[in-house]
Amino acid sequence: MVIEFISVGTEILLGNITNTNARYLAEECAVLGLTNYYQVTVGDNESRLSAAIRTALDRSDIVILSGGLGPTEDDITRETVAKVLGREMKEVPEIHQQIQDYFERMGSRQPSSNNWRQAMVIDGAQIVENHNGTAPGMIVPVDDTKHIILMPGPPEELKMMFEESIAPFLAGLNHQVICSKTVKICGMGESRVADVVSDLIAAQTNPTIATYAKGGEVHLRITASGSDAKAARKSIKPIVKELKSRFGDKVYTTRESETLEQHVVGLLKRKKMTVATAESCTGGMVASTLINVPGASDVFNEGYITYSNEAKRKILGVKKKTLKNEGAVSEACAEEMAKGAAKAADARAAISVTGIAGPDGGTEEKPVGLVYIGCCIDDKVWVESYHMNGDRQKIREISVKKALDMLRRHLNHVEQD
C-alpha cells in the first residue's frame, strides 16, 4: 500500500519552521509496512494545493495532509480537499461544542467567528478527535481503495492524533501484522553504515532495512510483515544478529526507546561506578545530557566547566607547562582534565572535552572543529581527537555524542562488580 504526504504551509516553504511532521510520519508509516515514494510541500494556495492532491491520488492509495486546518483565512486544506472531491462541507454540532469547551478550559476569550470554521467537516468524512487543540482531523474515503487523511500542523497535535487514531486505522487497512526492531549505532557515519549493509538492502524483500541519521548516531530499522507478530519477529531476528556481527561494539542498543545517555547511565549502575565530567568547549552539555536521565544521581558525582586556562589549572590540576607548550586544545590537556576530574570528584570514571567550536579561534594548526576527548577509568586514560564540521552548536552537540560513546566503549571492558 502506497502512502504520500503533503505538508501544507507557506511558512514551511520559506524556511520559517522546520518540517518535522514529514519525517515523523515517514518513520511511523514505514513501521506499519506502508510504502512512501513522494513527500510534497505546498504553500497556502488553493490551485497549487488542488493540483498536488490530484497528483497524489493518481499515484498513491493513502494521502496524508498535515497543516492548514486552523481558523485563519489562509487555512485552506478542508475546503480545498472538499472541492477536489466534489463534496459539500457541513457543520458538526459536537465539534462546535468541543471548541467552546476547549476555550473555556484554557480560560481564553470566546471563540471568534473564524474558530467556528474548524467545526466544518467534509461530507462522508470520519471525524478524528484532537485532544491537544481545536482542529479535528478527518479520514475521507475517496473510493473503495483510496483515502485522504487530514491532520493538524502543530507537531504536538499531529503526533497524539496519529498515535491514538490514525496509526490504528492504517494498521487495519493492512491485513498482515507489522513488527520492527531498531539497531542503534554510534561512531560511524551514515554513508559508511549504508556501505556495510548495501548487500543486505539490495537483496531485501521481507524484512526490509532503512537507515536514519540521528544527530551523531545512525539507526537501522528492520521491519517485517507476517501472518502474526510471532512470525514477523522471527524473520527479524537473524537480520539483527547479522547487523550486530558486522558492526560489533558500535551497536549500543536494540531498544527503540533507549537513548545513548540512558544506556551509559545503565552501564555505570550495573558496574557500580560513578562518573565526573570536565568540559571546556561543550560548556556543561555532557553533564546536562547525563543528568537528563532519571536516576543519574546514583552515578553522576560532579561536573566541572573549566573554560579558562586558569580554571583548568585551579580545579583540575592541569599543568602550567602543558598549557604553555601544548595548549588548552591538545591531547595532553584532555588527558590531564580527565584525570583531574576523576580525582577531584573521587569518581572511578571521568570524561573530558576540550576543543575549538568556532566560529572564531581556529588556526591552520588547530582549525575550528578540532576536539579532543579524554576518558579516565580507574586511573587509566585514553584520548581521541576529532575534526568536526558544522556550526558552533553542531560541533558541540556531536562532541557530546562522541564523549558519551567513548565512555560507553571503555566501560564495556570494565568487569562488573
Coordinates of C-alpha atoms in Angstrom, one line a residue:
M1 CA 0.0 0.0 0.0
V2 CA 1.5 3.3 -1.1
I3 CA 1.2 6.4 1.1
E4 CA 2.0 10.0 0.2
F5 CA 2.5 13.1 2.5
I6 CA 1.5 16.6 1.6
S7 CA 2.7 19.3 4.1
V8 CA 0.7 22.5 3.8
G9 CA 2.0 25.9 4.7
T10 CA 3.9 28.8 3.2
E11 CA 5.9 29.1 6.4
I12 CA 7.5 25.7 5.6
L13 CA 8.4 26.7 2.1
L14 CA 10.0 29.9 3.3
G15 CA 12.0 28.0 5.9
N16 CA 10.4 29.8 8.8
I17 CA 9.7 26.5 10.5
T18 CA 11.3 23.1 10.2
N19 CA 9.1 20.4 8.8
T20 CA 9.4 17.7 11.4
N21 CA 6.0 16.2 10.7
A22 CA 7.0 14.7 7.4
R23 CA 10.0 12.9 9.0
Y24 CA 7.8 11.6 11.9
L25 CA 5.1 10.4 9.6
A26 CA 7.6 8.7 7.2
E27 CA 9.2 6.8 10.0
E28 CA 5.9 5.7 11.7
C29 CA 4.3 4.7 8.4
A30 CA 7.4 2.6 7.5
V31 CA 6.9 0.7 10.7
L32 CA 3.3 0.0 9.6
G33 CA 4.7 -1.5 6.4
L34 CA 3.4 1.3 4.1
T35 CA 5.4 2.3 1.1
N36 CA 6.3 6.0 0.6
Y37 CA 7.6 7.4 -2.7
Y38 CA 6.7 11.1 -2.5
Q39 CA 6.6 13.8 0.1
V40 CA 5.3 17.2 -1.1
T41 CA 5.3 20.7 0.5
V42 CA 2.7 23.2 -0.8
G43 CA 2.1 26.8 0.2
D44 CA -1.3 28.2 1.2
N45 CA -2.5 28.4 -2.4
E46 CA -5.7 26.7 -3.5
S47 CA -4.8 26.0 -7.1
R48 CA -1.4 24.5 -6.3
L49 CA -2.7 22.5 -3.4
S50 CA -5.6 21.2 -5.6
A51 CA -3.0 20.1 -8.2
A52 CA -0.9 18.4 -5.5
I53 CA -3.9 16.5 -4.1
R54 CA -5.0 15.3 -7.6
T55 CA -1.5 14.1 -8.5
A56 CA -1.1 12.3 -5.2
L57 CA -4.4 10.5 -5.6
D58 CA -3.3 9.3 -9.1
R59 CA -0.2 7.6 -7.7
S60 CA -0.9 6.7 -4.1
D61 CA -3.5 4.8 -2.0
I62 CA -3.4 7.0 1.1
V63 CA -2.7 10.7 1.1
I64 CA -2.0 12.4 4.4
L65 CA -2.2 16.2 4.5
S66 CA -0.8 18.0 7.5
G67 CA -1.5 21.6 8.3
G68 CA -4.0 24.2 7.0
L69 CA -6.8 23.2 9.4
G70 CA -6.5 26.3 11.6
P71 CA -9.0 29.1 12.0
T72 CA -7.5 31.8 9.8
E73 CA -8.2 32.7 6.1
D74 CA -5.0 31.0 4.8
D75 CA -6.0 27.7 6.4
I76 CA -7.5 26.2 3.2
T77 CA -6.9 22.4 3.5
R78 CA -10.5 21.4 4.4
E79 CA -12.1 23.5 1.7
T80 CA -9.6 22.5 -1.0
V81 CA -10.0 18.8 -0.4
A82 CA -13.8 19.1 -0.5
K83 CA -13.6 20.9 -3.8
V84 CA -11.2 18.4 -5.3
L85 CA -13.6 15.6 -4.3
G86 CA -16.7 17.5 -5.2
R87 CA -18.1 17.2 -1.7
E88 CA -20.1 19.5 0.5
M89 CA -19.0 20.9 3.9
K90 CA -21.3 20.6 6.9
E91 CA -21.1 21.9 10.4
V92 CA -21.0 19.3 13.2
P93 CA -22.6 20.5 16.4
E94 CA -20.5 18.2 18.5
I95 CA -17.3 19.8 17.2
H96 CA -18.8 23.2 17.7
Q97 CA -19.3 22.4 21.4
Q98 CA -15.9 20.9 21.7
I99 CA -14.3 24.1 20.5
Q100 CA -16.4 26.0 23.0
D101 CA -15.4 23.7 25.8
Y102 CA -11.7 23.9 24.8
F103 CA -11.7 27.7 25.1
E104 CA -13.4 27.5 28.5
R105 CA -10.8 25.0 29.8
M106 CA -8.0 27.2 28.6
G107 CA -9.5 30.3 30.3
S108 CA -9.4 32.1 27.0
R109 CA -11.6 34.6 25.3
Q110 CA -14.7 33.4 23.4
P111 CA -14.0 31.8 20.1
S112 CA -14.1 34.1 17.1
S113 CA -16.2 33.5 14.0
N114 CA -13.1 32.1 12.4
N115 CA -12.8 29.4 15.0
W116 CA -16.1 28.0 14.0
R117 CA -14.7 27.2 10.6
Q118 CA -13.0 24.3 12.4
A119 CA -16.4 22.7 13.1
M120 CA -16.9 22.3 9.3
V121 CA -16.4 18.8 8.1
I122 CA -16.2 17.2 4.6
D123 CA -19.3 15.2 3.8
G124 CA -18.7 11.5 4.3
A125 CA -15.6 12.0 6.5
Q126 CA -14.8 10.2 9.6
I127 CA -14.0 12.7 12.3
V128 CA -10.8 12.3 14.3
E129 CA -10.7 13.9 17.7
N130 CA -7.9 16.4 18.5
H131 CA -7.1 16.2 22.3
N132 CA -4.4 18.8 22.0
G133 CA -6.2 21.5 20.0
T134 CA -9.4 22.7 18.4
A135 CA -8.9 21.4 14.8
P136 CA -10.3 17.9 14.4
G137 CA -8.7 15.5 11.9
M138 CA -10.6 13.7 9.2
I139 CA -10.4 10.4 7.3
V140 CA -12.1 10.9 4.0
P141 CA -12.8 7.8 1.8
V142 CA -12.3 8.6 -1.9
D143 CA -13.4 5.3 -3.2
D144 CA -13.2 1.6 -2.2
T145 CA -9.4 1.7 -2.2
K146 CA -8.2 5.3 -1.6
H147 CA -8.4 7.6 1.4
I148 CA -7.4 11.2 2.2
I149 CA -6.4 11.9 5.8
L150 CA -6.3 15.5 7.2
M151 CA -4.2 16.2 10.3
P152 CA -3.4 19.5 12.1
G153 CA 0.1 21.0 11.6
P154 CA 1.3 21.6 15.2
P155 CA 3.6 18.6 15.9
E156 CA 2.2 18.0 19.4
E157 CA -1.3 17.8 18.0
L158 CA -0.3 15.7 15.0
K159 CA 1.7 13.1 16.9
M160 CA -1.0 12.5 19.5
M161 CA -3.7 12.2 16.8
F162 CA -1.6 9.8 14.8
E163 CA -0.7 7.5 17.7
E164 CA -4.3 7.5 19.1
S165 CA -6.3 7.2 15.9
I166 CA -4.5 7.3 12.5
A167 CA -2.0 4.5 13.1
P168 CA -4.7 2.0 14.2
F169 CA -6.7 3.0 11.2
L170 CA -3.8 2.5 8.8
A171 CA -2.8 -0.8 10.5
G172 CA -6.4 -2.0 10.0
L173 CA -6.1 -1.5 6.2
N174 CA -3.1 -3.8 6.1
H175 CA -4.1 -7.4 6.8
Q176 CA -0.6 -8.5 7.8
V177 CA 1.0 -7.8 11.1
I178 CA 4.0 -5.4 11.0
C179 CA 6.8 -5.6 13.5
S180 CA 10.1 -3.7 13.7
K181 CA 13.4 -3.5 15.6
T182 CA 15.9 -0.7 15.7
V183 CA 19.7 -1.2 15.8
K184 CA 21.4 1.9 17.1
I185 CA 24.9 2.7 16.1
C186 CA 27.5 5.2 17.3
G187 CA 30.9 6.0 15.9
M188 CA 30.2 5.6 12.2
G189 CA 28.7 7.9 9.7
E190 CA 25.5 7.2 7.7
S191 CA 27.3 6.7 4.4
R192 CA 29.7 4.2 5.9
V193 CA 26.9 2.3 7.6
A194 CA 25.0 2.2 4.3
D195 CA 28.0 0.7 2.6
V196 CA 28.3 -2.0 5.2
V197 CA 24.7 -3.1 4.7
S198 CA 24.4 -2.4 1.0
D199 CA 24.3 -6.0 0.1
L200 CA 21.5 -6.7 2.6
I201 CA 19.5 -3.8 1.3
A202 CA 20.0 -4.8 -2.3
A203 CA 18.7 -8.3 -1.6
Q204 CA 15.9 -7.3 0.8
T205 CA 12.2 -8.2 0.4
N206 CA 10.9 -9.0 3.8
P207 CA 12.3 -7.9 6.2
T208 CA 13.4 -4.5 5.0
I209 CA 16.2 -2.3 6.4
A210 CA 16.1 1.5 6.5
T211 CA 18.9 3.8 7.7
Y212 CA 18.3 7.1 9.6
A213 CA 20.9 9.6 10.6
K214 CA 20.1 10.8 14.2
G215 CA 22.5 13.6 15.3
G216 CA 25.7 11.7 15.7
E217 CA 24.1 8.3 15.5
V218 CA 22.8 6.0 12.8
H219 CA 19.7 3.9 13.4
L220 CA 18.9 0.9 11.3
R221 CA 15.2 0.0 11.4
I222 CA 14.4 -3.6 10.4
T223 CA 10.7 -4.0 9.5
A224 CA 9.0 -7.3 8.7
S225 CA 5.4 -8.4 7.9
G226 CA 3.9 -11.7 8.8
S227 CA 0.7 -13.6 9.4
D228 CA 1.1 -12.8 13.1
A229 CA 3.5 -11.0 15.4
K230 CA 5.5 -14.1 16.2
A231 CA 6.2 -14.8 12.5
A232 CA 7.2 -11.2 11.9
R233 CA 9.6 -11.1 14.8
K234 CA 11.1 -14.5 13.9
S235 CA 12.1 -13.1 10.5
I236 CA 13.7 -10.0 12.1
K237 CA 15.9 -12.0 14.5
P238 CA 18.6 -13.2 12.0
I239 CA 18.9 -9.8 10.5
V240 CA 19.6 -8.2 13.9
K241 CA 22.1 -10.9 14.6
E242 CA 23.9 -10.2 11.3
L243 CA 24.0 -6.5 11.9
K244 CA 25.5 -7.0 15.4
S245 CA 28.1 -9.2 13.8
R246 CA 29.0 -6.6 11.2
F247 CA 29.1 -3.5 13.4
G248 CA 30.4 -5.0 16.7
D249 CA 30.7 -2.7 19.6
K250 CA 29.4 0.2 17.5
V251 CA 26.0 -1.1 18.3
Y252 CA 24.9 0.2 21.7
T253 CA 21.3 -0.9 21.9
T254 CA 18.4 -2.5 20.0
R255 CA 15.8 -1.0 22.3
E256 CA 13.7 1.6 20.4
S257 CA 13.2 3.8 23.5
E258 CA 16.8 3.7 24.9
T259 CA 19.0 6.7 24.2
L260 CA 22.8 6.7 24.3
E261 CA 22.8 8.6 27.6
Q262 CA 20.3 6.2 29.2
H263 CA 22.5 3.3 28.1
V264 CA 25.6 4.9 29.6
V265 CA 23.8 5.6 32.9
G266 CA 22.6 2.0 32.9
L267 CA 26.2 0.7 32.3
L268 CA 27.5 2.8 35.2
K269 CA 24.8 1.5 37.5
R270 CA 25.4 -2.2 36.6
K271 CA 29.2 -1.8 37.1
K272 CA 28.6 0.2 40.3
M273 CA 30.7 3.1 39.1
T274 CA 30.5 6.9 39.4
V275 CA 31.5 9.5 36.7
A276 CA 32.6 13.1 36.6
T277 CA 32.8 15.5 33.7
A278 CA 35.3 18.2 32.8
E279 CA 34.2 20.4 29.9
S280 CA 35.6 23.4 28.0
C281 CA 34.0 23.9 24.6
T282 CA 30.8 22.0 25.4
G283 CA 30.2 24.2 28.5
G284 CA 28.4 21.6 30.6
M285 CA 26.4 19.9 27.8
V286 CA 27.8 16.4 28.6
A287 CA 26.8 16.8 32.3
S288 CA 23.4 18.1 31.3
T289 CA 22.8 15.3 28.9
L290 CA 23.6 12.7 31.6
I291 CA 21.6 14.5 34.2
N292 CA 18.5 14.4 31.9
V293 CA 18.4 10.7 32.6
P294 CA 16.2 9.7 35.6
G295 CA 18.3 8.1 38.3
A296 CA 21.5 9.7 37.1
S297 CA 22.1 11.0 40.6
D298 CA 23.1 7.4 41.5
V299 CA 26.2 7.6 39.2
F300 CA 27.0 11.2 38.5
N301 CA 29.3 12.8 41.0
E302 CA 30.3 16.3 39.8
G303 CA 30.7 18.3 36.6
Y304 CA 33.3 21.0 36.0
I305 CA 33.1 23.7 33.4
T306 CA 36.7 24.8 33.0
Y307 CA 36.5 27.2 30.2
S308 CA 39.6 29.3 31.0
N309 CA 43.2 28.0 31.4
E310 CA 43.2 29.3 35.0
A311 CA 40.1 27.1 35.8
K312 CA 41.8 24.1 34.2
R313 CA 44.8 24.6 36.4
K314 CA 43.0 25.5 39.6
I315 CA 40.2 23.0 39.6
L316 CA 41.5 20.1 37.5
G317 CA 45.3 20.4 38.2
V318 CA 46.2 20.8 34.5
K319 CA 49.9 21.6 34.5
K320 CA 51.0 25.1 33.6
K321 CA 53.7 23.6 31.4
T322 CA 51.1 21.6 29.4
L323 CA 49.0 24.7 28.7
K324 CA 52.1 26.7 27.7
N325 CA 53.7 24.1 25.5
E326 CA 50.7 22.1 24.1
G327 CA 47.8 24.5 24.6
A328 CA 44.4 24.0 26.0
V329 CA 43.2 22.2 22.9
S330 CA 45.6 19.3 23.0
E331 CA 45.8 15.6 23.8
A332 CA 47.8 16.3 26.9
C333 CA 45.3 18.8 28.2
A334 CA 42.4 16.4 27.6
E335 CA 44.3 13.7 29.4
E336 CA 45.0 15.8 32.5
M337 CA 41.5 17.2 32.5
A338 CA 40.0 13.7 32.7
K339 CA 42.5 12.6 35.4
G340 CA 41.9 15.8 37.4
A341 CA 38.1 15.5 37.2
A342 CA 38.2 11.9 38.4
K343 CA 40.4 12.8 41.3
A344 CA 38.5 16.0 42.3
A345 CA 35.2 14.2 42.3
D346 CA 36.5 10.9 43.7
A347 CA 34.9 9.1 40.8
R348 CA 36.2 5.9 39.1
A349 CA 35.4 7.3 35.7
A350 CA 35.6 10.8 34.1
I351 CA 35.2 12.3 30.7
S352 CA 36.8 15.5 29.4
V353 CA 36.2 17.6 26.3
T354 CA 38.3 20.5 25.0
G355 CA 38.3 21.9 21.5
I356 CA 37.5 24.8 19.2
A357 CA 33.8 25.1 18.4
G358 CA 34.2 28.3 16.4
P359 CA 33.3 30.3 14.5
D360 CA 36.5 32.1 15.6
G361 CA 39.6 30.9 17.3
G362 CA 40.9 28.4 14.8
T363 CA 44.4 28.4 13.3
E364 CA 46.0 26.4 10.4
E365 CA 47.5 24.0 13.0
K366 CA 44.4 23.8 15.1
P367 CA 41.3 24.6 13.0
V368 CA 37.7 25.1 14.1
G369 CA 36.2 21.7 14.7
L370 CA 39.2 20.2 16.3
V371 CA 38.1 18.5 19.5
Y372 CA 40.0 16.3 22.0
I373 CA 38.0 13.9 24.3
G374 CA 39.6 12.2 27.2
C375 CA 38.2 9.2 29.2
C376 CA 39.7 8.1 32.5
I377 CA 38.7 4.9 34.2
D378 CA 40.5 3.6 37.3
D379 CA 43.4 6.0 36.6
K380 CA 43.9 4.7 33.0
V381 CA 43.3 7.4 30.4
W382 CA 42.5 7.3 26.7
V383 CA 42.3 10.4 24.4
E384 CA 40.7 10.6 21.0
S385 CA 40.8 13.6 18.6
Y386 CA 38.2 14.6 16.1
H387 CA 37.9 17.1 13.2
M388 CA 34.3 18.0 13.0
N389 CA 32.3 20.1 10.5
G390 CA 29.4 22.4 11.1
D391 CA 28.5 25.5 13.0
R392 CA 29.3 26.0 16.7
Q393 CA 26.2 24.3 18.0
K394 CA 26.5 21.2 15.8
I395 CA 30.2 20.8 16.8
R396 CA 29.3 21.0 20.5
E397 CA 26.4 18.6 20.1
I398 CA 28.4 16.0 18.2
S399 CA 31.2 16.3 20.8
V400 CA 28.7 15.3 23.5
K401 CA 27.7 12.3 21.5
K402 CA 31.3 11.3 20.9
A403 CA 32.2 11.7 24.5
L404 CA 29.3 9.5 25.7
D405 CA 30.1 6.9 23.1
M406 CA 33.8 6.8 24.1
L407 CA 32.8 6.4 27.8
R408 CA 30.4 3.6 26.8
R409 CA 33.0 1.7 24.8
H410 CA 35.6 1.7 27.6
L411 CA 33.0 0.9 30.3
N412 CA 32.2 -2.3 28.3
H413 CA 35.7 -3.6 29.1
V414 CA 35.3 -3.0 32.9
E415 CA 34.4 -6.1 34.8
Q416 CA 31.1 -5.9 36.6
D417 CA 31.3 -6.0 40.4

